[in-house]
Amino acid sequence: MIKADLIIHNGTVLTLDKDSTKGRSLTSYQGRITGIWDAEKPPEEKIMRAEKVEEIDLNGKTIMPGFIDTHNHLLMYSQNKAQVNCSSPLHKSIKDIQASVTKECSVKEKGEWILGYGYDDTMLDEKRHPSKEDLDAISTVHPIFIRHISGHLAAANTVALELAGVNKDTPKPDGGYFGKDQNGELTGVLYEPGAMDLVFDFVPIPSTEEIVELIRQGALDYLAQGITTNTDAGVGLHLLEREFDAHILAVQSKANPMKMRLMILSYLLEKGGVFSEYTAVELDKEIRKKTNDRAKLDSAKLFQDGSIQGLTGALRKPYYCDDKLYGDLIYTQEQLNDYVLDFHQRGFRIATHGNGDRAINSIIESYESAINNGEQRDHHHRIEHVQTATGEDLKKMKSLNIAASFFINHIYYWGDRHRDIFLGPERAKRMNALRDAKDLDMLYTLHSDCPITPISPLFSIWVAVNRVTRDGKVLGENQKIDVESALKSMTIYGAQLNFEEDEVGSIELGKAADFVVLNENPVEIDPMRIKDIIVEMTIIDGELAYKKP
């Protein structure tokens, strides 16, 4: 007899297993899948019902494995919900941003920090970053700090700069630089974390409990998009170990019901960091113990360049808009090799941010050095975003068993500007070369990089299949992938990337009962409508975590 405390029937079951099996009903018991049938209902004579049974009639809807987003920033997204939204097209000009920030100042006590996020210089009428003078016009009593949509730049007013002790004579920091005008005066624009953090470090730190409450609110939005397993790709990015503690407490208290995978920033793992003496096994064991296996270690996180739209991504050939500009690597090759080898030898899987192809090549070189000179194991080292990887880069990654997590949403949100401003037509149409990755049979996934773009696996899948830009143009027809491959890139491929393909990622006997229920079947509808599919339910370990109101 098959035990069941959850019975789901009368719909389409997309298992996404290796044979692409479909069914119409299934059962689970104590969070594990116990049966799948190609019948409207499970055979009653084979079912042993638990004392308490939840039954869900799909009424023709589709159920598939819960989505796995392998790279986003849940904590940053959650924090943004309490900040000023400065994004476009909501804001068409710097004047519009000034109006929104002024409104926030009116409800704050004198001297309180004003934080904002999401401005995009390329979508503003002025086609430039807000300057410190623009922000000074808003307030000379409130320190103001607004992040660029890329997350790799920010604009600050004079009060914020003075509080941080930053002036035109401040030495260029490692891993960043200060914007200056032709007279050498600060513009207020801060490039990359090295410069941004010098100012942001003076923002008052919220309590761990306050951060947990923000995560609770953010997690609700993720659940509403069908995400059951989620990777925060920068734990420690701004608040160091406070972020780690908050993630652990959020999972412990079930403020965050998702299964969490944590990328730990290199700052916390290197000399002087709170986890400097830990091996990967030790840190993973501690995370699992504190969260009853609901959270796990993902990797050690490094950055090797910035953002292409911020002109800080490191390219082999110059930017389309400036033939003298190539972008910058954050570390010398020797420095990166040393970091990677240290983490590799301590057992960490390594995830390194690389947008530009020069940065991607540098990361591959560092991984290859560690693989050749260090411990031999199934490492699954990762490159994050992989925006401009060449065909040769991807072949090298495949040969070294390096996985790719593609920031596919870039095609829609910035594709037109990459084509016309940053990369030019030829490089832009090869961005996020998914078809090349698929043809190489390499391990790859898709991600949203939320809050850089909105959290929505269905939207990311839509972009991967259609490659349509905001202006309605197809960018890179020959890099489209089919719907089923796109679905797998946010389910079973994500499980493989997380070393969890035996646990989650497909609907198969014995696996976790992690599901998303959709109002339409993404395999059968017009691919251009995939982004409009509605998430009806999200189920984690057989328990309803979200139901559409």
GROMACS .gro file of C-alpha atoms in nm, residues 243-467:
model
  225
  243GLU     CA    1   2.344   3.892   0.744
  244PHE     CA    2   2.447   3.532   0.812
  245ASP     CA    3   2.287   3.541   1.158
  246ALA     CA    4   1.966   3.688   1.015
  247HIS     CA    5   1.937   3.423   0.744
  248ILE     CA    6   1.985   3.147   1.000
  249LEU     CA    7   1.728   3.294   1.238
  250ALA     CA    8   1.478   3.351   0.955
  251VAL     CA    9   1.495   2.984   0.857
  252GLN     CA   10   1.499   2.863   1.219
  253SER     CA   11   1.185   3.061   1.302
  254LYS     CA   12   1.018   2.971   0.970
  255ALA     CA   13   0.989   3.341   0.888
  256ASN     CA   14   1.145   3.213   0.566
  257PRO     CA   15   0.983   2.880   0.470
  258MET     CA   16   1.200   2.823   0.161
  259LYS     CA   17   1.493   2.586   0.150
  260MET     CA   18   1.792   2.819   0.153
  261ARG     CA   19   2.139   2.787   0.004
  262LEU     CA   20   2.391   3.045   0.121
  263MET     CA   21   2.682   3.190  -0.078
  264ILE     CA   22   2.920   3.326   0.182
  265LEU     CA   23   3.112   3.639   0.085
  266SER     CA   24   3.487   3.595   0.073
  267TYR     CA   25   3.526   3.871   0.336
  268LEU     CA   26   3.383   3.635   0.598
  269LEU     CA   27   3.606   3.344   0.494
  270GLU     CA   28   3.942   3.512   0.450
  271LYS     CA   29   4.190   3.617   0.718
  272GLY     CA   30   4.015   3.830   0.980
  273GLY     CA   31   3.670   3.706   0.881
  274VAL     CA   32   3.441   3.530   1.124
  275PHE     CA   33   3.473   3.201   0.929
  276SER     CA   34   3.843   3.229   0.843
  277GLU     CA   35   3.929   2.902   1.015
  278TYR     CA   36   3.636   2.700   0.882
  279THR     CA   37   3.645   2.429   0.619
  280ALA     CA   38   3.343   2.396   0.392
  281VAL     CA   39   3.236   2.079   0.573
  282GLU     CA   40   3.250   2.254   0.910
  283LEU     CA   41   3.054   2.558   0.795
  284ASP     CA   42   2.792   2.350   0.614
  285LYS     CA   43   2.751   2.131   0.923
  286GLU     CA   44   2.696   2.438   1.140
  287ILE     CA   45   2.438   2.585   0.901
  288ARG     CA   46   2.248   2.257   0.875
  289LYS     CA   47   2.252   2.198   1.251
  290LYS     CA   48   2.116   2.546   1.327
  291THR     CA   49   1.838   2.517   1.069
  292ASN     CA   50   1.744   2.150   1.090
  293ASP     CA   51   1.879   2.098   0.737
  294ARG     CA   52   1.654   2.370   0.591
  295ALA     CA   53   1.957   2.580   0.494
  296LYS     CA   54   2.290   2.464   0.354
  297LEU     CA   55   2.619   2.607   0.237
  298ASP     CA   56   2.625   2.687  -0.133
  299SER     CA   57   2.972   2.830  -0.194
  300ALA     CA   58   3.239   3.087  -0.129
  301LYS     CA   59   3.154   3.403  -0.326
  302LEU     CA   60   3.405   3.622  -0.509
  303PHE     CA   61   3.380   3.910  -0.757
  304GLN     CA   62   3.618   3.961  -1.049
  305ASP     CA   63   3.450   4.252  -1.228
  306GLY     CA   64   3.152   4.481  -1.210
  307SER     CA   65   2.856   4.563  -1.431
  308ILE     CA   66   2.853   4.611  -1.809
  309GLN     CA   67   2.584   4.880  -1.791
  310GLY     CA   68   2.793   5.046  -1.520
  311LEU     CA   69   3.096   5.032  -1.756
  312THR     CA   70   3.288   4.832  -1.494
  313GLY     CA   71   3.253   4.486  -1.650
  314ALA     CA   72   3.596   4.370  -1.774
  315LEU     CA   73   3.593   4.313  -2.152
  316ARG     CA   74   3.857   4.179  -2.391
  317LYS     CA   75   3.758   4.438  -2.653
  318PRO     CA   76   3.661   4.797  -2.569
  319TYR     CA   77   3.311   4.919  -2.496
  320TYR     CA   78   3.107   5.004  -2.804
  321CYS     CA   79   3.047   5.355  -2.671
  322ASP     CA   80   3.412   5.424  -2.582
  323ASP     CA   81   3.699   5.259  -2.768
  324LYS     CA   82   3.939   5.345  -2.485
  325LEU     CA   83   3.736   5.177  -2.210
  326TYR     CA   84   3.773   4.808  -2.126
  327GLY     CA   85   3.650   4.788  -1.766
  328ASP     CA   86   3.855   4.658  -1.475
  329LEU     CA   87   3.939   4.331  -1.308
  330ILE     CA   88   3.899   4.348  -0.932
  331TYR     CA   89   4.194   4.120  -0.851
  332THR     CA   90   4.521   4.059  -1.026
  333GLN     CA   91   4.544   3.706  -1.163
  334GLU     CA   92   4.787   3.608  -0.890
  335GLN     CA   93   4.557   3.742  -0.617
  336LEU     CA   94   4.253   3.563  -0.758
  337ASN     CA   95   4.446   3.239  -0.799
  338ASP     CA   96   4.552   3.257  -0.433
  339TYR     CA   97   4.197   3.316  -0.308
  340VAL     CA   98   4.053   3.039  -0.523
  341LEU     CA   99   4.320   2.787  -0.427
  342ASP     CA  100   4.274   2.861  -0.056
  343PHE     CA  101   3.896   2.813  -0.074
  344HIS     CA  102   3.929   2.508  -0.300
  345GLN     CA  103   4.170   2.342  -0.057
  346ARG     CA  104   3.933   2.409   0.232
  347GLY     CA  105   3.665   2.220   0.040
  348PHE     CA  106   3.451   2.512  -0.074
  349ARG     CA  107   3.269   2.520  -0.401
  350ILE     CA  108   3.352   2.864  -0.544
  351ALA     CA  109   3.111   3.102  -0.717
  352THR     CA  110   3.267   3.404  -0.886
  353HIS     CA  111   3.087   3.699  -1.041
  354GLY     CA  112   3.195   3.753  -1.403
  355ASN     CA  113   3.005   3.965  -1.655
  356GLY     CA  114   3.274   4.067  -1.903
  357ASP     CA  115   3.456   3.805  -2.110
  358ARG     CA  116   3.797   3.918  -1.979
  359ALA     CA  117   3.675   3.857  -1.624
  360ILE     CA  118   3.525   3.522  -1.725
  361ASN     CA  119   3.857   3.415  -1.875
  362SER     CA  120   4.039   3.523  -1.559
  363ILE     CA  121   3.799   3.318  -1.343
  364ILE     CA  122   3.841   3.011  -1.563
  365GLU     CA  123   4.219   3.047  -1.533
  366SER     CA  124   4.199   3.066  -1.153
  367TYR     CA  125   3.973   2.761  -1.133
  368GLU     CA  126   4.196   2.563  -1.366
  369SER     CA  127   4.499   2.650  -1.154
  370ALA     CA  128   4.323   2.532  -0.836
  371ILE     CA  129   4.193   2.214  -1.001
  372ASN     CA  130   4.539   2.127  -1.135
  373ASN     CA  131   4.731   2.217  -0.820
  374GLY     CA  132   4.482   2.129  -0.549
  375GLU     CA  133   4.256   1.854  -0.425
  376GLN     CA  134   4.079   1.651  -0.695
  377ARG     CA  135   3.702   1.626  -0.642
  378ASP     CA  136   3.363   1.693  -0.803
  379HIS     CA  137   3.386   2.064  -0.734
  380HIS     CA  138   3.099   2.219  -0.940
  381HIS     CA  139   3.275   2.557  -0.923
  382ARG     CA  140   3.049   2.822  -1.072
  383ILE     CA  141   3.069   3.142  -1.275
  384GLU     CA  142   2.789   3.388  -1.203
  385HIS     CA  143   2.607   3.584  -1.479
  386VAL     CA  144   2.840   3.473  -1.764
  387GLN     CA  145   2.701   3.758  -1.976
  388THR     CA  146   2.960   3.774  -2.255
  389ALA     CA  147   3.130   3.433  -2.248
  390THR     CA  148   3.264   3.336  -2.589
  391GLY     CA  149   3.218   2.992  -2.740
  392GLU     CA  150   3.574   2.908  -2.645
  393ASP     CA  151   3.512   3.021  -2.285
  394LEU     CA  152   3.215   2.786  -2.258
  395LYS     CA  153   3.409   2.494  -2.408
  396LYS     CA  154   3.684   2.550  -2.152
  397MET     CA  155   3.427   2.563  -1.873
  398LYS     CA  156   3.275   2.237  -1.990
  399SER     CA  157   3.617   2.066  -2.001
  400LEU     CA  158   3.687   2.174  -1.642
  401ASN     CA  159   3.336   2.091  -1.511
  402ILE     CA  160   3.268   2.459  -1.435
  403ALA     CA  161   2.896   2.540  -1.417
  404ALA     CA  162   2.730   2.855  -1.551
  405SER     CA  163   2.450   3.047  -1.383
  406PHE     CA  164   2.319   3.283  -1.652
  407PHE     CA  165   2.161   3.621  -1.572
  408ILE     CA  166   1.914   3.576  -1.857
  409ASN     CA  167   1.684   3.866  -1.765
  410HIS     CA  168   1.950   4.104  -1.897
  411ILE     CA  169   1.829   4.026  -2.249
  412TYR     CA  170   1.493   4.190  -2.181
  413TYR     CA  171   1.587   4.468  -1.942
  414TRP     CA  172   1.916   4.587  -2.097
  415GLY     CA  173   1.944   4.407  -2.430
  416ASP     CA  174   1.858   4.712  -2.641
  417ARG     CA  175   2.113   4.929  -2.462
  418HIS     CA  176   2.381   4.660  -2.471
  419ARG     CA  177   2.326   4.640  -2.848
  420ASP     CA  178   2.321   5.016  -2.904
  421ILE     CA  179   2.549   5.151  -2.630
  422PHE     CA  180   2.765   4.910  -2.435
  423LEU     CA  181   2.853   4.604  -2.646
  424GLY     CA  182   2.737   4.668  -3.000
  425PRO     CA  183   2.523   4.436  -3.216
  426GLU     CA  184   2.757   4.137  -3.251
  427ARG     CA  185   2.851   4.090  -2.887
  428ALA     CA  186   2.500   4.174  -2.765
  429LYS     CA  187   2.330   3.899  -2.965
  430ARG     CA  188   2.565   3.643  -2.805
  431MET     CA  189   2.489   3.753  -2.450
  432ASN     CA  190   2.383   3.464  -2.227
  433ALA     CA  191   2.466   3.202  -2.489
  434LEU     CA  192   2.224   2.939  -2.365
  435ARG     CA  193   2.201   2.739  -2.686
  436ASP     CA  194   2.580   2.705  -2.691
  437ALA     CA  195   2.572   2.583  -2.330
  438LYS     CA  196   2.292   2.338  -2.409
  439ASP     CA  197   2.472   2.203  -2.717
  440LEU     CA  198   2.787   2.152  -2.509
  441ASP     CA  199   2.580   1.958  -2.253
  442MET     CA  200   2.734   2.166  -1.978
  443LEU     CA  201   2.561   2.232  -1.646
  444TYR     CA  202   2.382   2.566  -1.653
  445THR     CA  203   2.097   2.742  -1.477
  446LEU     CA  204   1.904   3.068  -1.509
  447HIS     CA  205   1.864   3.333  -1.244
  448SER     CA  206   1.698   3.669  -1.181
  449ASP     CA  207   1.967   3.838  -0.969
  450CYS     CA  208   1.673   3.994  -0.784
  451PRO     CA  209   1.649   4.280  -0.690
  452ILE     CA  210   1.849   4.379  -0.999
  453THR     CA  211   1.551   4.242  -1.192
  454PRO     CA  212   1.217   4.124  -1.048
  455ILE     CA  213   1.195   3.776  -0.901
  456SER     CA  214   1.001   3.551  -1.141
  457PRO     CA  215   1.124   3.213  -1.268
  458LEU     CA  216   0.848   3.211  -1.529
  459PHE     CA  217   0.973   3.543  -1.664
  460SER     CA  218   1.332   3.414  -1.680
  461ILE     CA  219   1.209   3.105  -1.864
  462TRP     CA  220   1.014   3.329  -2.105
  463VAL     CA  221   1.328   3.533  -2.179
  464ALA     CA  222   1.537   3.219  -2.237
  465VAL     CA  223   1.283   3.083  -2.485
  466ASN     CA  224   1.201   3.407  -2.670
  467ARG     CA  225   1.502   3.642  -2.615
   0.00000   0.00000   0.00000
